[in-house]
Amino acid sequence: MSDIEQRFELAVAVAREAGAVARQIYEQPARTRTSKGPQDYILESDAQVERVIRERVLAAFPDDSFFGEEGGGEFGRDVWVVDPIDGTSNFARGVPHFCTSIAFVRDQQIEIGVIYEPILDELYVARRGAGATRNAQPIKVSGIASMREAIVEAGWSMRRPTEAYVDLVDQLYRAGAQVRRAGSGTLGLAYVADGRSDAYCELHINSWDALAGLLLIKEAGGWTNDFLANDGLRRGNVVLGCTPALKDIMAGAVGLNIR
Ligand code: IPD
Ligand code: CA
């Protein structure tokens, strides 16, 4: 078994374990919630779940680096990039739409992406060059080629001006799309890979939210922007993942130059 396959097996086991911890906390009546700032939740549960992942990964691969949304870390040549609970505001408010996201990046290439949604018990996995699956069944992006038939998710955060988001959504509606925002960028990307929607875009997203989902989309036959350009790993970036036929019109809407 190659060292990537070993890491892949670990990522799958750890995502399931972390998701089970998240679900157990979610089902308890009181969720301890404080705020990092307006519209930015921080939960003790995120840190708790991240500790589970960090300990298991570094016990197995002590020379790898690890970066988690809650605890930070380093970005070395071999790095695990983790969001313990993406969809934190959903989690905090009792909406069952959140997940654990684990990506492994080697030399600026996303090698492994694993996303686990513990409420529906849906496990999405991808390995570079080896396809993408949900609960072991191969997945592929939809065949939608027209915005008039498309379901598009437009993620939002306070990291970009509200006017820019409103402008983006305005363009998407005018092009004929049905626009959504479900509160987990990671699941938004996984759903594109799975053909449940046709595009996910956001004017800025962090690497821990996006990397696993981006690999899923590529391995499921979709198109993504070059998220890791301009140090996207550390700084985050604009993100777009969609069916190949929608890439030009979607890139235009998010202001991406793909020529
Ligand atoms: C956020 C969610 C949201 C996306 C934001 C993320 P969090 O992460 O993925 O859908 O639009 O960019 O920051 O706070 O739920 O972990
Ligand atoms: Ca997140």
Short mmCIF file of C-alpha atoms and ligand atoms in Angstrom, two decimals:
data_model
loop_
_atom_site.label_atom_id
_atom_site.label_comp_id
_atom_site.label_asym_id
_atom_site.label_seq_id
_atom_site.Cartn_x
_atom_site.Cartn_y
_atom_site.Cartn_z
CA MET A 1 0.00 0.00 0.00
CA SER A 2 1.40 3.42 -0.94
CA ASP A 3 1.88 6.07 1.71
CA ILE A 4 -0.98 8.07 0.14
CA GLU A 5 -3.26 5.04 0.45
CA GLN A 6 -2.28 4.69 4.09
CA ARG A 7 -3.15 8.32 4.71
CA PHE A 8 -6.40 7.88 2.79
CA GLU A 9 -7.48 5.00 5.02
CA LEU A 10 -6.64 7.01 8.10
CA ALA A 11 -8.51 10.07 6.80
CA VAL A 12 -11.65 7.99 6.25
CA ALA A 13 -11.50 6.40 9.70
CA VAL A 14 -10.79 9.70 11.43
CA ALA A 15 -13.54 11.57 9.57
CA ARG A 16 -16.07 8.96 10.69
CA GLU A 17 -14.80 9.11 14.26
CA ALA A 18 -14.85 12.93 14.32
CA GLY A 19 -18.32 13.03 12.79
CA ALA A 20 -19.62 10.64 15.43
CA VAL A 21 -18.27 12.92 18.17
CA ALA A 22 -19.85 15.95 16.47
CA ARG A 23 -23.20 14.20 16.17
CA GLN A 24 -23.15 13.13 19.80
CA ILE A 25 -22.56 16.73 20.91
CA TYR A 26 -25.18 18.03 18.45
CA GLU A 27 -27.79 15.74 19.94
CA GLN A 28 -27.19 16.99 23.48
CA PRO A 29 -29.59 19.74 24.53
CA ALA A 30 -27.06 22.50 25.31
CA ARG A 31 -24.43 23.57 22.82
CA THR A 32 -21.85 25.95 24.26
CA ARG A 33 -21.70 28.85 21.89
CA THR A 34 -19.65 32.03 21.98
CA SER A 35 -19.06 34.50 19.22
CA LYS A 36 -15.79 35.38 17.43
CA GLY A 37 -17.62 38.37 16.02
CA PRO A 38 -20.88 39.21 14.25
CA GLN A 39 -22.21 36.15 12.36
CA ASP A 40 -19.16 34.12 13.40
CA TYR A 41 -19.81 31.33 15.85
CA ILE A 42 -17.19 29.53 17.85
CA LEU A 43 -18.12 26.41 19.66
CA GLU A 44 -16.15 24.38 22.16
CA SER A 45 -17.32 21.36 20.17
CA ASP A 46 -15.33 22.46 17.07
CA ALA A 47 -12.13 22.52 19.13
CA GLN A 48 -12.97 19.20 20.77
CA VAL A 49 -13.57 17.47 17.42
CA GLU A 50 -10.41 19.01 15.95
CA ARG A 51 -8.33 17.64 18.84
CA VAL A 52 -9.56 14.12 18.03
CA ILE A 53 -8.45 14.49 14.41
CA ARG A 54 -5.12 16.15 15.18
CA GLU A 55 -4.11 13.54 17.75
CA ARG A 56 -4.96 10.59 15.50
CA VAL A 57 -3.23 12.07 12.43
CA LEU A 58 -0.05 13.13 14.18
CA ALA A 59 0.19 9.83 16.08
CA ALA A 60 0.23 7.97 12.74
CA PHE A 61 2.23 10.51 10.70
CA PRO A 62 4.33 12.56 13.12
CA ASP A 63 6.39 14.19 10.35
CA ASP A 64 3.34 15.59 8.52
CA SER A 65 2.15 19.07 9.24
CA PHE A 66 -1.39 19.82 10.29
CA PHE A 67 -3.56 22.90 9.99
CA GLY A 68 -7.00 23.05 11.58
CA GLU A 69 -9.54 25.87 11.49
CA GLU A 70 -9.68 26.08 15.27
CA GLY A 71 -6.13 25.37 16.44
CA GLY A 72 -4.11 26.62 13.46
CA GLY A 73 -0.79 24.90 12.73
CA GLU A 74 1.72 24.82 9.91
CA PHE A 75 1.65 24.27 6.18
CA GLY A 76 4.57 22.01 5.30
CA ARG A 77 5.25 19.92 2.18
CA ASP A 78 2.86 17.23 3.45
CA VAL A 79 -0.03 18.93 5.17
CA TRP A 80 -3.43 17.89 6.51
CA VAL A 81 -5.96 20.71 6.23
CA VAL A 82 -8.99 20.21 8.43
CA ASP A 83 -12.29 21.79 9.33
CA PRO A 84 -13.69 19.79 12.26
CA ILE A 85 -17.23 21.14 11.85
CA ASP A 86 -18.11 23.09 8.74
CA GLY A 87 -21.55 24.64 8.92
CA THR A 88 -20.92 25.84 12.46
CA SER A 89 -23.87 28.23 12.50
CA ASN A 90 -26.18 25.39 11.42
CA PHE A 91 -24.70 23.17 14.12
CA ALA A 92 -25.16 25.89 16.75
CA ARG A 93 -28.75 26.62 15.77
CA GLY A 94 -29.90 23.02 15.50
CA VAL A 95 -29.95 22.75 11.70
CA PRO A 96 -28.75 19.29 10.61
CA HIS A 97 -26.45 20.41 7.79
CA PHE A 98 -22.80 20.30 8.81
CA CYS A 99 -19.81 18.05 8.26
CA THR A 100 -16.18 17.24 8.96
CA SER A 101 -13.71 18.03 6.17
CA ILE A 102 -10.24 16.51 5.86
CA ALA A 103 -7.83 17.18 2.99
CA PHE A 104 -4.25 16.07 2.50
CA VAL A 105 -2.00 18.20 0.30
CA ARG A 106 1.45 17.22 -0.97
CA ASP A 107 3.58 19.77 -2.81
CA GLN A 108 0.59 22.01 -3.51
CA GLN A 109 -1.51 19.16 -4.89
CA ILE A 110 -4.66 17.95 -3.20
CA GLU A 111 -4.17 14.20 -2.90
CA ILE A 112 -7.02 13.23 -0.57
CA GLY A 113 -10.42 14.72 0.22
CA VAL A 114 -12.79 13.21 2.77
CA ILE A 115 -16.06 14.78 3.93
CA TYR A 116 -18.36 13.15 6.45
CA GLU A 117 -21.90 14.31 7.16
CA PRO A 118 -22.91 12.47 10.33
CA ILE A 119 -26.66 13.15 10.37
CA LEU A 120 -27.39 11.49 7.02
CA ASP A 121 -24.35 9.23 7.49
CA GLU A 122 -22.92 10.31 4.14
CA LEU A 123 -19.24 9.77 3.53
CA TYR A 124 -17.72 11.47 0.50
CA VAL A 125 -14.20 10.46 -0.48
CA ALA A 126 -11.80 11.23 -3.30
CA ARG A 127 -8.21 10.36 -4.05
CA ARG A 128 -6.40 12.17 -6.86
CA GLY A 129 -6.72 10.07 -10.01
CA ALA A 130 -8.94 7.47 -8.37
CA GLY A 131 -12.46 8.93 -8.64
CA ALA A 132 -14.97 10.10 -6.08
CA THR A 133 -17.66 8.25 -4.16
CA ARG A 134 -20.51 8.76 -1.71
CA ASN A 135 -20.87 5.79 0.64
CA ALA A 136 -18.73 3.74 -1.76
CA GLN A 137 -20.91 4.50 -4.82
CA PRO A 138 -19.22 6.46 -7.65
CA ILE A 139 -20.52 10.01 -8.08
CA LYS A 140 -20.38 12.45 -10.96
CA VAL A 141 -21.37 16.04 -11.59
CA SER A 142 -24.70 16.73 -13.27
CA GLY A 143 -24.96 17.21 -17.01
CA ILE A 144 -26.60 20.63 -16.63
CA ALA A 145 -25.33 23.04 -19.28
CA SER A 146 -27.76 25.96 -19.00
CA MET A 147 -28.11 28.48 -16.19
CA ARG A 148 -31.85 28.37 -16.76
CA GLU A 149 -31.87 24.81 -15.46
CA ALA A 150 -29.11 25.22 -12.88
CA ILE A 151 -29.16 25.11 -9.09
CA VAL A 152 -26.30 27.25 -7.84
CA GLU A 153 -25.10 27.77 -4.28
CA ALA A 154 -23.48 31.12 -3.54
CA GLY A 155 -21.62 31.02 -0.22
CA TRP A 156 -21.43 34.11 1.93
CA SER A 157 -19.22 35.43 4.70
CA MET A 158 -18.34 38.81 6.14
CA ARG A 159 -14.86 38.53 4.63
CA ARG A 160 -16.10 40.27 1.47
CA PRO A 161 -18.35 43.33 1.11
CA THR A 162 -22.08 42.73 1.12
CA GLU A 163 -22.45 44.71 -2.13
CA ALA A 164 -20.19 42.26 -3.97
CA TYR A 165 -22.28 39.32 -2.74
CA VAL A 166 -25.55 41.01 -3.68
CA ASP A 167 -24.14 41.73 -7.13
CA LEU A 168 -23.10 38.09 -7.56
CA VAL A 169 -26.51 36.77 -6.54
CA ASP A 170 -28.21 39.35 -8.77
CA GLN A 171 -26.23 38.10 -11.78
CA LEU A 172 -27.00 34.46 -11.00
CA TYR A 173 -30.74 35.07 -10.73
CA ARG A 174 -30.75 37.18 -13.91
CA ALA A 175 -28.99 34.34 -15.74
CA GLY A 176 -31.90 32.11 -14.74
CA ALA A 177 -30.37 30.05 -11.94
CA GLN A 178 -32.07 28.92 -8.74
CA VAL A 179 -29.79 30.30 -6.02
CA ARG A 180 -29.21 28.82 -2.57
CA ARG A 181 -27.10 29.34 0.51
CA ALA A 182 -27.21 26.42 2.91
CA GLY A 183 -24.44 27.39 5.36
CA SER A 184 -21.75 24.78 4.73
CA GLY A 185 -19.34 25.60 1.95
CA THR A 186 -17.82 22.13 2.23
CA LEU A 187 -21.14 20.36 1.70
CA GLY A 188 -21.99 22.88 -1.02
CA LEU A 189 -18.96 21.69 -2.98
CA ALA A 190 -19.63 18.01 -2.23
CA TYR A 191 -23.17 18.43 -3.56
CA VAL A 192 -21.82 19.73 -6.88
CA ALA A 193 -19.62 16.63 -7.13
CA ASP A 194 -22.69 14.51 -6.39
CA GLY A 195 -24.92 16.18 -8.99
CA ARG A 196 -27.23 17.56 -6.29
CA SER A 197 -26.44 21.07 -7.48
CA ASP A 198 -24.61 22.40 -10.52
CA ALA A 199 -22.25 25.05 -9.15
CA TYR A 200 -20.84 26.36 -5.88
CA CYS A 201 -19.20 29.75 -5.73
CA GLU A 202 -17.97 32.10 -3.04
CA LEU A 203 -15.97 35.31 -3.31
CA HIS A 204 -13.61 34.16 -0.55
CA ILE A 205 -13.37 30.87 1.26
CA ASN A 206 -10.63 29.35 3.39
CA SER A 207 -8.65 26.30 2.34
CA TRP A 208 -9.96 24.13 5.18
CA ASP A 209 -13.53 24.67 3.90
CA ALA A 210 -12.76 24.04 0.25
CA LEU A 211 -9.92 21.59 -0.51
CA ALA A 212 -11.67 18.27 0.06
CA GLY A 213 -14.73 19.38 -1.91
CA LEU A 214 -12.63 20.70 -4.78
CA LEU A 215 -10.90 17.34 -5.20
CA LEU A 216 -14.29 15.61 -5.13
CA ILE A 217 -15.56 17.85 -7.94
CA LYS A 218 -12.49 17.25 -10.10
CA GLU A 219 -12.65 13.51 -9.56
CA ALA A 220 -16.38 13.56 -10.33
CA GLY A 221 -15.75 15.15 -13.75
CA GLY A 222 -16.40 18.77 -12.82
CA TRP A 223 -14.44 21.98 -13.27
CA THR A 224 -12.80 24.03 -10.49
CA ASN A 225 -10.71 27.17 -10.42
CA ASP A 226 -7.04 26.97 -9.42
CA PHE A 227 -7.77 27.56 -5.77
CA LEU A 228 -4.18 27.06 -4.58
CA ALA A 229 -2.85 29.85 -6.82
CA ASN A 230 -1.70 33.01 -5.01
CA ASP A 231 -1.10 31.11 -1.79
CA GLY A 232 -4.72 30.00 -1.48
CA LEU A 233 -3.63 27.41 1.07
CA ARG A 234 -2.80 30.08 3.65
CA ARG A 235 -4.83 33.06 2.47
CA GLY A 236 -7.94 31.44 1.05
CA ASN A 237 -9.27 32.43 -2.36
CA VAL A 238 -12.30 32.86 -4.54
CA VAL A 239 -13.81 29.45 -5.18
CA LEU A 240 -15.80 28.04 -8.07
CA GLY A 241 -16.72 24.44 -8.74
CA CYS A 242 -19.27 23.56 -11.41
CA THR A 243 -20.21 21.38 -14.34
CA PRO A 244 -17.77 21.90 -17.24
CA ALA A 245 -20.48 23.46 -19.40
CA LEU A 246 -21.23 26.20 -16.84
CA LYS A 247 -17.64 27.30 -16.24
CA ASP A 248 -17.54 30.35 -18.54
CA ILE A 249 -20.77 31.91 -17.38
CA MET A 250 -20.08 31.10 -13.72
CA ALA A 251 -16.51 32.43 -13.93
CA GLY A 252 -17.90 35.65 -15.39
CA ALA A 253 -20.35 36.00 -12.50
CA VAL A 254 -17.67 35.58 -9.82
CA GLY A 255 -15.17 37.78 -11.69
CA LEU A 256 -12.63 35.03 -12.45
CA ASN A 257 -10.39 35.41 -15.46
CA ILE A 258 -9.94 31.86 -16.76
CA ARG A 259 -8.45 32.62 -20.17
C1 IPD B 1 -18.27 28.79 6.83
C2 IPD B 1 -19.28 28.00 6.03
C3 IPD B 1 -20.01 28.93 5.10
C4 IPD B 1 -19.07 29.60 4.13
C5 IPD B 1 -18.02 30.37 4.90
C6 IPD B 1 -17.31 29.48 5.91
P1 IPD B 1 -17.98 27.63 9.25
O1 IPD B 1 -17.52 27.95 7.70
O2 IPD B 1 -18.66 27.02 5.24
O3 IPD B 1 -20.98 28.21 4.36
O4 IPD B 1 -19.82 30.44 3.31
O5 IPD B 1 -17.07 30.90 3.99
O6 IPD B 1 -16.41 30.27 6.66
O7 IPD B 1 -17.93 28.94 9.96
O8 IPD B 1 -19.34 27.07 9.19
O9 IPD B 1 -16.95 26.65 9.72
CA CA B 2 -15.67 26.21 7.90
#
